[in-house]
Amino acid sequence: MPLYLALAVPAIVAAVYVYFGWTRRTRWLATMAAASILVSGLWLRASPQVDEALGGWLIATPETALLLIIVGLAATLTMAGFPAQLANEIKDHVIGPVTARGYGVFATTALPFAVIAATAAVPVISLVAIQIMVVLIAGMVAARRKPAQLRAAYGYGLACTAGLALVALGSLIPAGVTPMILVAAGWAALAGLAPLHWWLPPTVSVASAPVSALIVGVQAPLAWAMLLRLEGPTQRLLIVAAPVSIMVAIVGLIRQRDLRRLVAYVGIAGSGLLAWALATTPEPSSLRMVLSLSLNAVLLYLAVGHVVSLTGSGRIAMVRGQWTRAPLLGGALGLGLLAATVLMPYLAVRPLAALAPTPAGILGLACGIGMILVAIAAAIPTWRMLAGDPADRLDVTTGPARPLGSAGPVLIVATVLALLTPLAAGAISTDLF
């Protein structure tokens, strides 16, 4: 029953958007569709019974329900961010009603495929479901039909499809080290883990903010869950990828000029830390980090989307005095970066006391030091955006900020969840994980 709920509600909502379009009456149906996944995950987690759907092709246990909770929570916040973001884009004549309808149809259609990927009894079903998600998300990236968006959609689709092809190839080769590496590399590409991250910054720098949140908040946890199921050589590969990702993030953050790319590189650093956690810590702790990374990404991309709408530009130099102009928006952006660069690393390095004498512990300490550098590199431009004087630049908009509308409560909830997830790790591990 819970699985059918998570599959049916988004499908029905997608059909509603096809017929009625994106209107004031239908705009919150996408949030309801995503919330059905969260409710199903909580229902399955509380029930000792194994739930099946579609003749046993989908199986949900209390363990796989954790992934549905992560995906459902991130998807609910993401879909709740769509109404205000699309309203701003329609008001600014960036998109029209037809494009808004497409966002509603594609976003809600992707949700049941996320459920299928999370609960599939056969790996090939997960591959097909995620590939369909990639096609739908690529369509949303290219929705504005501008050259930059089309190139980004092509790069995103190519990278993720190539990653899934590696997974399929590794699954076909007889057991050994090589197929395990191919499978791990394929899922790492979808998760945005360096050095297979090249598609992520260009994509999120031009996509609509909720679409970026959907990529990093919903698609990436599915890839991380698949990586978590792998063993053997995969752990050594992740240990190598961890410092590489953090170093790539540090280099990408130095003198970064684009706000959305800055958030992307902060996320890549978090992915590196998560890769180390997956290779060295128990599964529940790793899932908490996946949840934390997902919530941080959703919060940051939703906040950045409204900053771009407010200033009309994604350039960091054009953003000044956000604490004064829009305190709630500035606070969400600042606290989101704090959670991503300080609190989530704290959650990751807590087990270091037990691992310190081992090579994994030393590498974790090095990754922690790297995250300190990431925090510093991200804090300098962030401070200028939040507390800088707009009068320092004549080309910075200094008028009153556009009202956030429905985005205000969404940002508040996302900020609270992003902050509490790492701080309340003990309670989460007891109640859910």
PDB file of C-alpha atoms in Angstrom, residues 25-309:
ATOM      1  CA  ARG A  25      -4.945  26.434  -8.095  1.00  0.00           C
ATOM      2  CA  THR A  26      -2.579  23.644  -9.159  1.00  0.00           C
ATOM      3  CA  ARG A  27       0.839  25.005  -8.164  1.00  0.00           C
ATOM      4  CA  TRP A  28       0.927  23.258  -4.764  1.00  0.00           C
ATOM      5  CA  LEU A  29      -0.067  19.849  -6.090  1.00  0.00           C
ATOM      6  CA  ALA A  30       3.588  19.077  -6.868  1.00  0.00           C
ATOM      7  CA  THR A  31       4.432  19.563  -3.193  1.00  0.00           C
ATOM      8  CA  MET A  32       1.628  17.191  -2.250  1.00  0.00           C
ATOM      9  CA  ALA A  33       2.972  14.632  -4.724  1.00  0.00           C
ATOM     10  CA  ALA A  34       6.448  14.793  -3.191  1.00  0.00           C
ATOM     11  CA  ALA A  35       5.015  14.659   0.331  1.00  0.00           C
ATOM     12  CA  SER A  36       3.358  11.345  -0.542  1.00  0.00           C
ATOM     13  CA  ILE A  37       6.845   9.847  -0.957  1.00  0.00           C
ATOM     14  CA  LEU A  38       7.896  11.140   2.465  1.00  0.00           C
ATOM     15  CA  VAL A  39       4.722   9.785   4.063  1.00  0.00           C
ATOM     16  CA  SER A  40       5.277   6.419   2.392  1.00  0.00           C
ATOM     17  CA  GLY A  41       8.860   6.280   3.641  1.00  0.00           C
ATOM     18  CA  LEU A  42       7.822   7.053   7.218  1.00  0.00           C
ATOM     19  CA  TRP A  43       4.994   4.527   6.966  1.00  0.00           C
ATOM     20  CA  LEU A  44       7.339   1.814   5.730  1.00  0.00           C
ATOM     21  CA  ARG A  45       9.936   2.661   8.370  1.00  0.00           C
ATOM     22  CA  ALA A  46       7.371   2.309  11.149  1.00  0.00           C
ATOM     23  CA  SER A  47       5.987  -0.951   9.790  1.00  0.00           C
ATOM     24  CA  PRO A  48       7.810  -4.263  10.285  1.00  0.00           C
ATOM     25  CA  GLN A  49       6.179  -5.652   7.142  1.00  0.00           C
ATOM     26  CA  VAL A  50       7.855  -5.805   3.726  1.00  0.00           C
ATOM     27  CA  ASP A  51       5.796  -3.945   1.121  1.00  0.00           C
ATOM     28  CA  GLU A  52       5.707  -5.078  -2.504  1.00  0.00           C
ATOM     29  CA  ALA A  53       4.338  -3.468  -5.649  1.00  0.00           C
ATOM     30  CA  LEU A  54       4.009  -4.281  -9.344  1.00  0.00           C
ATOM     31  CA  GLY A  55       4.132  -8.022  -8.852  1.00  0.00           C
ATOM     32  CA  GLY A  56       7.223  -8.034  -6.647  1.00  0.00           C
ATOM     33  CA  TRP A  57       9.375  -5.913  -8.978  1.00  0.00           C
ATOM     34  CA  LEU A  58       9.438  -3.232  -6.270  1.00  0.00           C
ATOM     35  CA  ILE A  59      10.241  -4.205  -2.682  1.00  0.00           C
ATOM     36  CA  ALA A  60      10.411  -1.812   0.264  1.00  0.00           C
ATOM     37  CA  THR A  61      11.776  -2.880   3.634  1.00  0.00           C
ATOM     38  CA  PRO A  62      12.307  -0.720   6.721  1.00  0.00           C
ATOM     39  CA  GLU A  63      15.904  -0.335   5.537  1.00  0.00           C
ATOM     40  CA  THR A  64      15.103   0.867   2.005  1.00  0.00           C
ATOM     41  CA  ALA A  65      12.459   3.115   3.547  1.00  0.00           C
ATOM     42  CA  LEU A  66      15.306   5.308   4.812  1.00  0.00           C
ATOM     43  CA  LEU A  67      16.168   6.210   1.230  1.00  0.00           C
ATOM     44  CA  LEU A  68      12.527   7.063   0.538  1.00  0.00           C
ATOM     45  CA  ILE A  69      12.547   9.363   3.570  1.00  0.00           C
ATOM     46  CA  ILE A  70      15.643  11.172   2.280  1.00  0.00           C
ATOM     47  CA  VAL A  71      14.299  11.455  -1.265  1.00  0.00           C
ATOM     48  CA  GLY A  72      10.818  12.410  -0.081  1.00  0.00           C
ATOM     49  CA  LEU A  73      12.021  15.120   2.277  1.00  0.00           C
ATOM     50  CA  ALA A  74      14.325  16.694  -0.318  1.00  0.00           C
ATOM     51  CA  ALA A  75      11.668  16.422  -3.027  1.00  0.00           C
ATOM     52  CA  THR A  76       9.011  18.007  -0.809  1.00  0.00           C
ATOM     53  CA  LEU A  77      11.186  21.045  -0.092  1.00  0.00           C
ATOM     54  CA  THR A  78      12.186  21.273  -3.749  1.00  0.00           C
ATOM     55  CA  MET A  79       8.612  21.134  -5.028  1.00  0.00           C
ATOM     56  CA  ALA A  80       7.576  23.673  -2.390  1.00  0.00           C
ATOM     57  CA  GLY A  81      10.182  26.007  -3.890  1.00  0.00           C
ATOM     58  CA  PHE A  82       8.730  25.809  -7.394  1.00  0.00           C
ATOM     59  CA  PRO A  83       5.675  28.130  -6.938  1.00  0.00           C
ATOM     60  CA  ALA A  84       7.627  31.212  -5.835  1.00  0.00           C
ATOM     61  CA  GLN A  85      10.500  30.585  -8.266  1.00  0.00           C
ATOM     62  CA  LEU A  86       8.237  30.112 -11.281  1.00  0.00           C
ATOM     63  CA  ALA A  87       6.141  33.121 -10.240  1.00  0.00           C
ATOM     64  CA  ASN A  88       9.285  35.279 -10.300  1.00  0.00           C
ATOM     65  CA  GLU A  89      10.371  33.898 -13.668  1.00  0.00           C
ATOM     66  CA  ILE A  90       6.924  34.464 -15.180  1.00  0.00           C
ATOM     67  CA  LYS A  91       6.815  38.001 -13.774  1.00  0.00           C
ATOM     68  CA  ASP A  92      10.262  38.730 -15.230  1.00  0.00           C
ATOM     69  CA  HIS A  93       9.168  37.266 -18.603  1.00  0.00           C
ATOM     70  CA  VAL A  94      11.854  34.587 -18.398  1.00  0.00           C
ATOM     71  CA  ILE A  95       9.310  31.821 -19.027  1.00  0.00           C
ATOM     72  CA  GLY A  96       5.676  31.622 -20.049  1.00  0.00           C
ATOM     73  CA  PRO A  97       2.683  29.481 -19.071  1.00  0.00           C
ATOM     74  CA  VAL A  98       3.656  26.701 -21.481  1.00  0.00           C
ATOM     75  CA  THR A  99       7.140  26.371 -19.960  1.00  0.00           C
ATOM     76  CA  ALA A 100       5.673  26.484 -16.443  1.00  0.00           C
ATOM     77  CA  ARG A 101       3.332  23.656 -17.421  1.00  0.00           C
ATOM     78  CA  GLY A 102       6.347  21.683 -18.656  1.00  0.00           C
ATOM     79  CA  TYR A 103       8.138  22.174 -15.340  1.00  0.00           C
ATOM     80  CA  GLY A 104       5.112  20.845 -13.469  1.00  0.00           C
ATOM     81  CA  VAL A 105       4.683  17.830 -15.733  1.00  0.00           C
ATOM     82  CA  PHE A 106       8.360  16.863 -15.907  1.00  0.00           C
ATOM     83  CA  ALA A 107       9.108  17.411 -12.201  1.00  0.00           C
ATOM     84  CA  THR A 108       6.171  15.370 -10.932  1.00  0.00           C
ATOM     85  CA  THR A 109       6.724  12.662 -13.558  1.00  0.00           C
ATOM     86  CA  ALA A 110      10.287  12.232 -12.290  1.00  0.00           C
ATOM     87  CA  LEU A 111       9.101  11.492  -8.736  1.00  0.00           C
ATOM     88  CA  PRO A 112       7.618   7.994  -9.248  1.00  0.00           C
ATOM     89  CA  PHE A 113      10.760   6.996 -11.133  1.00  0.00           C
ATOM     90  CA  ALA A 114      12.790   8.069  -8.095  1.00  0.00           C
ATOM     91  CA  VAL A 115      10.627   5.734  -6.002  1.00  0.00           C
ATOM     92  CA  ILE A 116      11.142   2.921  -8.508  1.00  0.00           C
ATOM     93  CA  ALA A 117      14.915   3.453  -8.487  1.00  0.00           C
ATOM     94  CA  ALA A 118      14.998   3.366  -4.684  1.00  0.00           C
ATOM     95  CA  THR A 119      12.935   0.200  -4.271  1.00  0.00           C
ATOM     96  CA  ALA A 120      13.628  -1.862  -7.405  1.00  0.00           C
ATOM     97  CA  ALA A 121      14.232  -5.542  -6.727  1.00  0.00           C
ATOM     98  CA  VAL A 122      16.384  -5.848  -9.866  1.00  0.00           C
ATOM     99  CA  PRO A 123      19.311  -3.447 -10.537  1.00  0.00           C
ATOM    100  CA  VAL A 124      18.403  -3.015 -14.207  1.00  0.00           C
ATOM    101  CA  ILE A 125      15.073  -1.489 -13.176  1.00  0.00           C
ATOM    102  CA  SER A 126      16.923   1.114 -11.099  1.00  0.00           C
ATOM    103  CA  LEU A 127      19.131   1.905 -14.093  1.00  0.00           C
ATOM    104  CA  VAL A 128      16.173   2.410 -16.416  1.00  0.00           C
ATOM    105  CA  ALA A 129      14.269   4.500 -13.845  1.00  0.00           C
ATOM    106  CA  ILE A 130      17.218   6.804 -13.195  1.00  0.00           C
ATOM    107  CA  GLN A 131      17.843   7.145 -16.944  1.00  0.00           C
ATOM    108  CA  ILE A 132      14.252   8.309 -17.400  1.00  0.00           C
ATOM    109  CA  MET A 133      14.772  10.773 -14.541  1.00  0.00           C
ATOM    110  CA  VAL A 134      17.883  12.093 -16.280  1.00  0.00           C
ATOM    111  CA  VAL A 135      15.942  12.665 -19.510  1.00  0.00           C
ATOM    112  CA  LEU A 136      13.159  14.498 -17.663  1.00  0.00           C
ATOM    113  CA  ILE A 137      15.572  16.682 -15.696  1.00  0.00           C
ATOM    114  CA  ALA A 138      17.577  17.451 -18.843  1.00  0.00           C
ATOM    115  CA  GLY A 139      14.334  18.629 -20.412  1.00  0.00           C
ATOM    116  CA  MET A 140      13.810  21.028 -17.500  1.00  0.00           C
ATOM    117  CA  VAL A 141      17.396  22.305 -17.728  1.00  0.00           C
ATOM    118  CA  ALA A 142      16.809  23.111 -21.413  1.00  0.00           C
ATOM    119  CA  ALA A 143      13.285  24.479 -20.852  1.00  0.00           C
ATOM    120  CA  ARG A 144      14.214  28.101 -21.646  1.00  0.00           C
ATOM    121  CA  ARG A 145      15.778  26.980 -24.945  1.00  0.00           C
ATOM    122  CA  LYS A 146      18.732  29.371 -24.749  1.00  0.00           C
ATOM    123  CA  PRO A 147      22.162  28.224 -26.026  1.00  0.00           C
ATOM    124  CA  ALA A 148      23.696  28.051 -22.531  1.00  0.00           C
ATOM    125  CA  GLN A 149      20.792  25.972 -21.206  1.00  0.00           C
ATOM    126  CA  LEU A 150      20.863  23.662 -24.220  1.00  0.00           C
ATOM    127  CA  ARG A 151      24.604  23.066 -23.840  1.00  0.00           C
ATOM    128  CA  ALA A 152      24.216  22.414 -20.115  1.00  0.00           C
ATOM    129  CA  ALA A 153      21.342  19.993 -20.702  1.00  0.00           C
ATOM    130  CA  TYR A 154      23.394  18.154 -23.311  1.00  0.00           C
ATOM    131  CA  GLY A 155      26.416  17.918 -20.990  1.00  0.00           C
ATOM    132  CA  TYR A 156      24.294  16.785 -18.060  1.00  0.00           C
ATOM    133  CA  GLY A 157      22.465  14.165 -20.101  1.00  0.00           C
ATOM    134  CA  LEU A 158      25.679  12.922 -21.701  1.00  0.00           C
ATOM    135  CA  ALA A 159      27.564  12.628 -18.390  1.00  0.00           C
ATOM    136  CA  CYS A 160      24.766  10.868 -16.524  1.00  0.00           C
ATOM    137  CA  THR A 161      23.962   8.543 -19.415  1.00  0.00           C
ATOM    138  CA  ALA A 162      27.648   7.646 -19.722  1.00  0.00           C
ATOM    139  CA  GLY A 163      27.725   6.959 -15.980  1.00  0.00           C
ATOM    140  CA  LEU A 164      24.735   4.645 -16.235  1.00  0.00           C
ATOM    141  CA  ALA A 165      26.375   2.936 -19.220  1.00  0.00           C
ATOM    142  CA  LEU A 166      29.442   2.256 -17.066  1.00  0.00           C
ATOM    143  CA  VAL A 167      27.205   0.749 -14.392  1.00  0.00           C
ATOM    144  CA  ALA A 168      25.495  -1.457 -16.974  1.00  0.00           C
ATOM    145  CA  LEU A 169      28.830  -2.510 -18.468  1.00  0.00           C
ATOM    146  CA  GLY A 170      30.262  -3.346 -15.059  1.00  0.00           C
ATOM    147  CA  SER A 171      27.173  -5.393 -14.252  1.00  0.00           C
ATOM    148  CA  LEU A 172      27.595  -7.466 -17.418  1.00  0.00           C
ATOM    149  CA  ILE A 173      31.285  -8.277 -16.915  1.00  0.00           C
ATOM    150  CA  PRO A 174      32.052 -11.350 -14.772  1.00  0.00           C
ATOM    151  CA  ALA A 175      32.893 -10.689 -11.135  1.00  0.00           C
ATOM    152  CA  GLY A 176      36.238  -9.061 -10.448  1.00  0.00           C
ATOM    153  CA  VAL A 177      37.945  -5.788  -9.615  1.00  0.00           C
ATOM    154  CA  THR A 178      37.375  -4.116 -12.998  1.00  0.00           C
ATOM    155  CA  PRO A 179      33.561  -4.394 -13.048  1.00  0.00           C
ATOM    156  CA  MET A 180      33.351  -3.110  -9.472  1.00  0.00           C
ATOM    157  CA  ILE A 181      35.418  -0.070 -10.425  1.00  0.00           C
ATOM    158  CA  LEU A 182      33.244   0.557 -13.493  1.00  0.00           C
ATOM    159  CA  VAL A 183      30.063   0.371 -11.432  1.00  0.00           C
ATOM    160  CA  ALA A 184      31.480   2.668  -8.748  1.00  0.00           C
ATOM    161  CA  ALA A 185      32.721   5.172 -11.347  1.00  0.00           C
ATOM    162  CA  GLY A 186      29.307   5.224 -12.996  1.00  0.00           C
ATOM    163  CA  TRP A 187      27.437   5.988  -9.788  1.00  0.00           C
ATOM    164  CA  ALA A 188      30.122   8.510  -8.776  1.00  0.00           C
ATOM    165  CA  ALA A 189      29.468  10.390 -12.018  1.00  0.00           C
ATOM    166  CA  LEU A 190      25.771  10.702 -11.173  1.00  0.00           C
ATOM    167  CA  ALA A 191      26.602  11.821  -7.632  1.00  0.00           C
ATOM    168  CA  GLY A 192      28.900  14.588  -8.914  1.00  0.00           C
ATOM    169  CA  LEU A 193      32.000  13.157  -7.266  1.00  0.00           C
ATOM    170  CA  ALA A 194      35.350  14.404  -8.616  1.00  0.00           C
ATOM    171  CA  PRO A 195      36.974  13.835 -11.032  1.00  0.00           C
ATOM    172  CA  LEU A 196      33.662  12.955 -12.733  1.00  0.00           C
ATOM    173  CA  HIS A 197      32.030  16.199 -11.607  1.00  0.00           C
ATOM    174  CA  TRP A 198      32.656  18.262 -14.750  1.00  0.00           C
ATOM    175  CA  TRP A 199      28.979  18.472 -15.705  1.00  0.00           C
ATOM    176  CA  LEU A 200      27.685  19.758 -12.355  1.00  0.00           C
ATOM    177  CA  PRO A 201      28.873  23.417 -12.134  1.00  0.00           C
ATOM    178  CA  PRO A 202      27.851  24.320 -15.722  1.00  0.00           C
ATOM    179  CA  THR A 203      24.447  22.685 -15.277  1.00  0.00           C
ATOM    180  CA  VAL A 204      23.431  24.302 -11.996  1.00  0.00           C
ATOM    181  CA  SER A 205      24.750  27.698 -13.127  1.00  0.00           C
ATOM    182  CA  VAL A 206      22.031  27.970 -15.803  1.00  0.00           C
ATOM    183  CA  ALA A 207      19.216  25.692 -14.597  1.00  0.00           C
ATOM    184  CA  SER A 208      16.261  26.968 -12.611  1.00  0.00           C
ATOM    185  CA  ALA A 209      16.982  26.752  -8.881  1.00  0.00           C
ATOM    186  CA  PRO A 210      14.436  24.002  -8.057  1.00  0.00           C
ATOM    187  CA  VAL A 211      15.765  21.927 -10.959  1.00  0.00           C
ATOM    188  CA  SER A 212      19.287  22.195  -9.516  1.00  0.00           C
ATOM    189  CA  ALA A 213      17.880  21.179  -6.136  1.00  0.00           C
ATOM    190  CA  LEU A 214      16.197  18.198  -7.796  1.00  0.00           C
ATOM    191  CA  ILE A 215      19.512  17.087  -9.320  1.00  0.00           C
ATOM    192  CA  VAL A 216      21.578  17.331  -6.145  1.00  0.00           C
ATOM    193  CA  GLY A 217      18.855  16.696  -3.587  1.00  0.00           C
ATOM    194  CA  VAL A 218      16.969  13.796  -5.198  1.00  0.00           C
ATOM    195  CA  GLN A 219      19.077  12.239  -7.953  1.00  0.00           C
ATOM    196  CA  ALA A 220      22.382  12.317  -6.061  1.00  0.00           C
ATOM    197  CA  PRO A 221      21.087  10.447  -2.948  1.00  0.00           C
ATOM    198  CA  LEU A 222      19.945   7.623  -5.226  1.00  0.00           C
ATOM    199  CA  ALA A 223      23.474   7.352  -6.621  1.00  0.00           C
ATOM    200  CA  TRP A 224      24.982   7.488  -3.126  1.00  0.00           C
ATOM    201  CA  ALA A 225      22.640   4.719  -1.979  1.00  0.00           C
ATOM    202  CA  MET A 226      23.847   2.540  -4.852  1.00  0.00           C
ATOM    203  CA  LEU A 227      27.471   3.269  -3.907  1.00  0.00           C
ATOM    204  CA  LEU A 228      26.693   2.324  -0.330  1.00  0.00           C
ATOM    205  CA  ARG A 229      25.672  -1.163  -1.462  1.00  0.00           C
ATOM    206  CA  LEU A 230      29.045  -1.829  -3.089  1.00  0.00           C
ATOM    207  CA  GLU A 231      31.971  -3.413  -1.262  1.00  0.00           C
ATOM    208  CA  GLY A 232      35.595  -4.390  -1.778  1.00  0.00           C
ATOM    209  CA  PRO A 233      37.604  -2.247  -4.222  1.00  0.00           C
ATOM    210  CA  THR A 234      34.877   0.396  -4.190  1.00  0.00           C
ATOM    211  CA  GLN A 235      35.874   1.548  -0.724  1.00  0.00           C
ATOM    212  CA  ARG A 236      39.466   2.134  -1.815  1.00  0.00           C
ATOM    213  CA  LEU A 237      38.217   4.054  -4.848  1.00  0.00           C
ATOM    214  CA  LEU A 238      36.062   6.282  -2.648  1.00  0.00           C
ATOM    215  CA  ILE A 239      38.954   6.920  -0.268  1.00  0.00           C
ATOM    216  CA  VAL A 240      41.005   8.155  -3.239  1.00  0.00           C
ATOM    217  CA  ALA A 241      38.127  10.240  -4.627  1.00  0.00           C
ATOM    218  CA  ALA A 242      37.527  11.990  -1.291  1.00  0.00           C
ATOM    219  CA  PRO A 243      40.659  14.206  -1.179  1.00  0.00           C
ATOM    220  CA  VAL A 244      40.476  14.735  -4.958  1.00  0.00           C
ATOM    221  CA  SER A 245      36.961  16.160  -4.635  1.00  0.00           C
ATOM    222  CA  ILE A 246      37.945  18.458  -1.795  1.00  0.00           C
ATOM    223  CA  MET A 247      40.999  19.720  -3.692  1.00  0.00           C
ATOM    224  CA  VAL A 248      38.888  20.330  -6.812  1.00  0.00           C
ATOM    225  CA  ALA A 249      36.428  22.276  -4.667  1.00  0.00           C
ATOM    226  CA  ILE A 250      39.160  24.437  -3.142  1.00  0.00           C
ATOM    227  CA  VAL A 251      40.561  25.279  -6.579  1.00  0.00           C
ATOM    228  CA  GLY A 252      37.077  25.977  -7.939  1.00  0.00           C
ATOM    229  CA  LEU A 253      36.206  28.283  -5.036  1.00  0.00           C
ATOM    230  CA  ILE A 254      39.312  30.450  -5.376  1.00  0.00           C
ATOM    231  CA  ARG A 255      38.270  33.730  -7.005  1.00  0.00           C
ATOM    232  CA  GLN A 256      34.939  32.224  -8.005  1.00  0.00           C
ATOM    233  CA  ARG A 257      32.689  34.826  -9.637  1.00  0.00           C
ATOM    234  CA  ASP A 258      29.417  32.929 -10.051  1.00  0.00           C
ATOM    235  CA  LEU A 259      27.214  32.341  -7.010  1.00  0.00           C
ATOM    236  CA  ARG A 260      25.622  29.155  -8.319  1.00  0.00           C
ATOM    237  CA  ARG A 261      28.990  27.656  -9.211  1.00  0.00           C
ATOM    238  CA  LEU A 262      30.223  28.544  -5.718  1.00  0.00           C
ATOM    239  CA  VAL A 263      27.380  26.496  -4.246  1.00  0.00           C
ATOM    240  CA  ALA A 264      28.182  23.662  -6.671  1.00  0.00           C
ATOM    241  CA  TYR A 265      31.823  23.488  -5.552  1.00  0.00           C
ATOM    242  CA  VAL A 266      30.785  23.566  -1.894  1.00  0.00           C
ATOM    243  CA  GLY A 267      28.574  20.578  -2.700  1.00  0.00           C
ATOM    244  CA  ILE A 268      31.463  18.792  -4.443  1.00  0.00           C
ATOM    245  CA  ALA A 269      33.554  19.223  -1.297  1.00  0.00           C
ATOM    246  CA  GLY A 270      30.705  17.760   0.737  1.00  0.00           C
ATOM    247  CA  SER A 271      30.549  14.857  -1.702  1.00  0.00           C
ATOM    248  CA  GLY A 272      34.239  14.202  -1.119  1.00  0.00           C
ATOM    249  CA  LEU A 273      33.698  14.107   2.621  1.00  0.00           C
ATOM    250  CA  LEU A 274      30.714  11.822   2.119  1.00  0.00           C
ATOM    251  CA  ALA A 275      32.846   9.501  -0.034  1.00  0.00           C
ATOM    252  CA  TRP A 276      35.297   9.168   2.839  1.00  0.00           C
ATOM    253  CA  ALA A 277      32.415   8.500   5.251  1.00  0.00           C
ATOM    254  CA  LEU A 278      30.941   5.806   3.013  1.00  0.00           C
ATOM    255  CA  ALA A 279      34.290   4.033   2.924  1.00  0.00           C
ATOM    256  CA  THR A 280      35.034   4.190   6.655  1.00  0.00           C
ATOM    257  CA  THR A 281      31.872   4.526   8.755  1.00  0.00           C
ATOM    258  CA  PRO A 282      28.799   2.328   9.346  1.00  0.00           C
ATOM    259  CA  GLU A 283      25.796   2.584   7.035  1.00  0.00           C
ATOM    260  CA  PRO A 284      23.492   4.560   9.394  1.00  0.00           C
ATOM    261  CA  SER A 285      26.118   7.286   9.850  1.00  0.00           C
ATOM    262  CA  SER A 286      26.628   7.460   6.084  1.00  0.00           C
ATOM    263  CA  LEU A 287      22.892   7.784   5.489  1.00  0.00           C
ATOM    264  CA  ARG A 288      22.749  10.681   7.936  1.00  0.00           C
ATOM    265  CA  MET A 289      25.450  12.392   5.894  1.00  0.00           C
ATOM    266  CA  VAL A 290      23.526  11.725   2.670  1.00  0.00           C
ATOM    267  CA  LEU A 291      20.478  13.336   4.283  1.00  0.00           C
ATOM    268  CA  SER A 292      22.534  16.303   5.480  1.00  0.00           C
ATOM    269  CA  LEU A 293      24.165  16.806   2.071  1.00  0.00           C
ATOM    270  CA  SER A 294      20.786  16.603   0.348  1.00  0.00           C
ATOM    271  CA  LEU A 295      19.095  19.118   2.652  1.00  0.00           C
ATOM    272  CA  ASN A 296      22.022  21.531   2.408  1.00  0.00           C
ATOM    273  CA  ALA A 297      21.889  21.389  -1.385  1.00  0.00           C
ATOM    274  CA  VAL A 298      18.145  22.037  -1.525  1.00  0.00           C
ATOM    275  CA  LEU A 299      18.396  24.973   0.885  1.00  0.00           C
ATOM    276  CA  LEU A 300      21.335  26.595  -0.894  1.00  0.00           C
ATOM    277  CA  TYR A 301      19.950  26.270  -4.415  1.00  0.00           C
ATOM    278  CA  LEU A 302      16.519  27.571  -3.425  1.00  0.00           C
ATOM    279  CA  ALA A 303      18.111  30.536  -1.630  1.00  0.00           C
ATOM    280  CA  VAL A 304      20.471  31.244  -4.513  1.00  0.00           C
ATOM    281  CA  GLY A 305      17.575  31.124  -6.967  1.00  0.00           C
ATOM    282  CA  HIS A 306      15.852  33.967  -5.134  1.00  0.00           C
ATOM    283  CA  VAL A 307      19.092  35.928  -4.843  1.00  0.00           C
ATOM    284  CA  VAL A 308      19.481  35.711  -8.623  1.00  0.00           C
ATOM    285  CA  SER A 309      15.858  36.805  -9.104  1.00  0.00           C
TER     286      SER A 309
END
